[in-house]
Every structure is written in structure tokens, then in C-alpha cells.
């Protein structure tokens, strides 16, 4: 590494440098072989608040925050040997203000290569750090906004379930007005459905609250077969209304993963709802659910496949469809958040969602989730309907 030299022949006019140093917009100081300050510029005096007369002869470590002083000393040793160093550090002004800085330091050597002193330029990072913090905050707010839109999207299905159950309950009141046993049985069924859906809404709002607070949801052993059955309950109103046949080949008690049950269930709800929309109005309206073992990035996974007999994903769109707010559905029918939410959840669980599709031949969405090898006891397994039970 080239070393700076100081000597009458290499510095044509020392005054020029003095003027530059004095008026330089960053703090500059020079430290001798005994780590004592021998020079500081005007900016240094202004920012740290030490008069130059007081600075001269002061141990350089005193200018740094307590917690970085050991690092500074080690840094000086390597600087003397290496000749050059750029680090981020923390200065402490005379009044105790902590000032984050970027320090670029150079060792200065005589003609014989003997170390004479160091020369450091300090860039005050306070404004940059404040900007960074406000950017992080803005990013977080944007993420919360997107999450909130997603939750509103996901609340749609359980709300429809509640409306349908309540509507049916009202009809049952008339239908079974002369048969108290049948009425009781019908009411119990409708109210149970309504409560299940209300529980999903509660879990969704809790998810948003946890996200805003930065609290991670608890991961527990979950049975993917159970979660699929629960998801089918939540989109039941949709596939019945559209006349879709569901061919569910995933039996409970076989595929387990470690996850947040409500979130994983939501992935299936979104994919099944999309598949139902895709087959709506077609001659064949079949949605098939299957599971098999697979690998994702070297990790053994369960692959849950949601296959439909719809028109397929338009060519070249298989990545775009996962972007937030991408939708091909008419206004009022789709927000374009279902797949973005689903993929976000899958990735959060160290999994993935992929799609295979041929135009006119339907689409298959695959959810990959790390396999839980040991089959957990029944009591340990949770579904979205009994969080924390
Ligand atoms: N099974 C499918 N077959 C064909 N295209 C699909 C299928 N699933 C999703 N897509 C395409 O991906 C787009 C995005 O899906 P996504 O679920 O993110 O939003 P959406 O269904 O349009 O609206 P919503 O926010 O209400 O879910 C859909 O508009 C559609 O074009
Ligand atoms: Mg959707």
C-alpha cells in the first residue's frame, strides 16, 4: 500500500494544506506516535466543543465513546502497521453528545518508513443515520399498510361464512318452527359455523396487531390435512355457489409442519379461492388437492398441490401474479393480494409457492413447507380454529 511521506520536497507549500485543512467541511485531526492529538481543524473544534488549546496533547481515546475505546486502540495499532483504514465509530463531544462518524485514517511515515503520526478525517453521520431511521420507519409503515390491506382481503371469506350461516339460521327458524328438536340441532350447527368463522377473524386481527408490534407468532406442529379441511370450510360458501367439485386427496394425520396455524390455513384459503374463481363458468369445475414429499433448497418438505381445471395462468405471468395488487379480475372482484400474502407466509415458514400452468389446461399451485419428521401427538397439533388451545 503506498504510504504518504512528509518532507520538504513533497509538500510544495505547507500553507496551502493548512488553509484546506482549516476550512475542510469534515473534522480532521492528527495524532502522534504516543496517541496524543497534535493538530485539529476548525470543524473539529466546532463539532466536539473542545478548544484547540485543550485538545493539543490530549489522548485521542478520550474523544471516543466509552464503549468503543478498546476497539479504537486496537484500530490504531493496525493502522500504524497497515497505513490506511476506514471504519465507522462513535465520538463523544465535550458535552457528552454521541456522534456517529465515518473515520478515514492514514499513517504518516518518514523517508526511512518509520511511523510518525496519523491523520484522520471524520464524516459526521448524524444526518445520514436520522434519514436511514426515517426510511426504515417509512418502510415499516408501508409494510403494515400492505399487511392491513391483506388482512381486509382475508377477512372476506369468514365474513361471508358468518352471513351465510346467520341467513340459513333465520330460514331454519321458520322451517323448523314446529319441530323443536330439529330447530335446536340446526341452530347449534349454524352457530358453530358462525363461531368458527368469527374465530378466524379474531386470529387475523391478532396477526395484524402482532405484525405492527413486531411480535413473531408462535410456531407449533400443524397437520396440513386438518388445515386444508378447515380452509375448505372457510371457502365452502364459494365453491357451493359456483358449483365447484372439490377432490381432496389429503387425509389428516399424514403431513405435518411447524407453523403458525392461522397463517398456513390462510395460504390454502387463498389458493383454493383462486382455483374456484378460475374454474367458475367452465364446463369442468374441479379443484383437486394433493400432497407428496419434495425438497426445497435441500430441506425435506411436504408439497401441497392445488390443481384446477381453469384456463391457466396467462403465459409469462407466473411471477407477476405473486406481486401485491396484481389482478386480472374486474374491479370489486379482486384486490391482487391473495397470492402475495400466501407467498409471504410460505417464505416466512422457510417454504415456497410455485405455479405450473399450460394455457387452457388449468393451473397447479404448489405450497412447499418443511416436513416435520416426527409425527406429533394429537394434543400438540393445532388447527386455525383452535389457536393456542
Ligand atoms: N388458479 C389460477 N388460475 C389462473 N390464474 C390465476 C389463478 N390463481 C391466481 N391467478 C391469477 O393471479 C392473479 C393474482 O391472484 P391473487 O390471488 O393475488 O389476486 P386476486 O385473486 O386477483 O384478488 P384477491 O386479492 O381478491 O385474491 C389473479 O388475478 C389471476 O390473474
Ligand atoms: Mg385471490
Short mmCIF file of C-alpha atoms in Angstrom, two decimals, residues 27 47-48 65 89-102 123-126:
data_model
loop_
_atom_site.label_atom_id
_atom_site.label_comp_id
_atom_site.label_asym_id
_atom_site.label_seq_id
_atom_site.Cartn_x
_atom_site.Cartn_y
_atom_site.Cartn_z
CA UNK A 27 -13.43 17.16 11.13
CA UNK A 47 -18.45 19.81 16.43
CA UNK A 48 -16.79 18.34 19.53
CA UNK A 65 -17.45 6.98 23.36
CA UNK A 89 -17.12 4.76 15.04
CA UNK A 90 -18.67 6.86 17.78
CA UNK A 91 -17.19 10.11 19.06
CA UNK A 92 -18.19 11.75 22.33
CA UNK A 93 -18.37 15.56 22.34
CA UNK A 94 -17.34 17.65 25.33
CA UNK A 95 -20.99 17.95 26.42
CA UNK A 96 -21.49 14.17 26.20
CA UNK A 97 -23.30 14.14 22.82
CA UNK A 98 -22.55 10.94 20.95
CA UNK A 99 -21.66 11.49 17.31
CA UNK A 100 -21.60 8.58 14.84
CA UNK A 101 -18.80 9.13 12.33
CA UNK A 102 -17.05 7.53 9.41
CA UNK A 123 -17.56 12.50 8.46
CA UNK A 124 -20.45 13.32 10.79
CA UNK A 125 -23.10 10.63 10.13
CA UNK A 126 -25.88 12.06 12.31
#
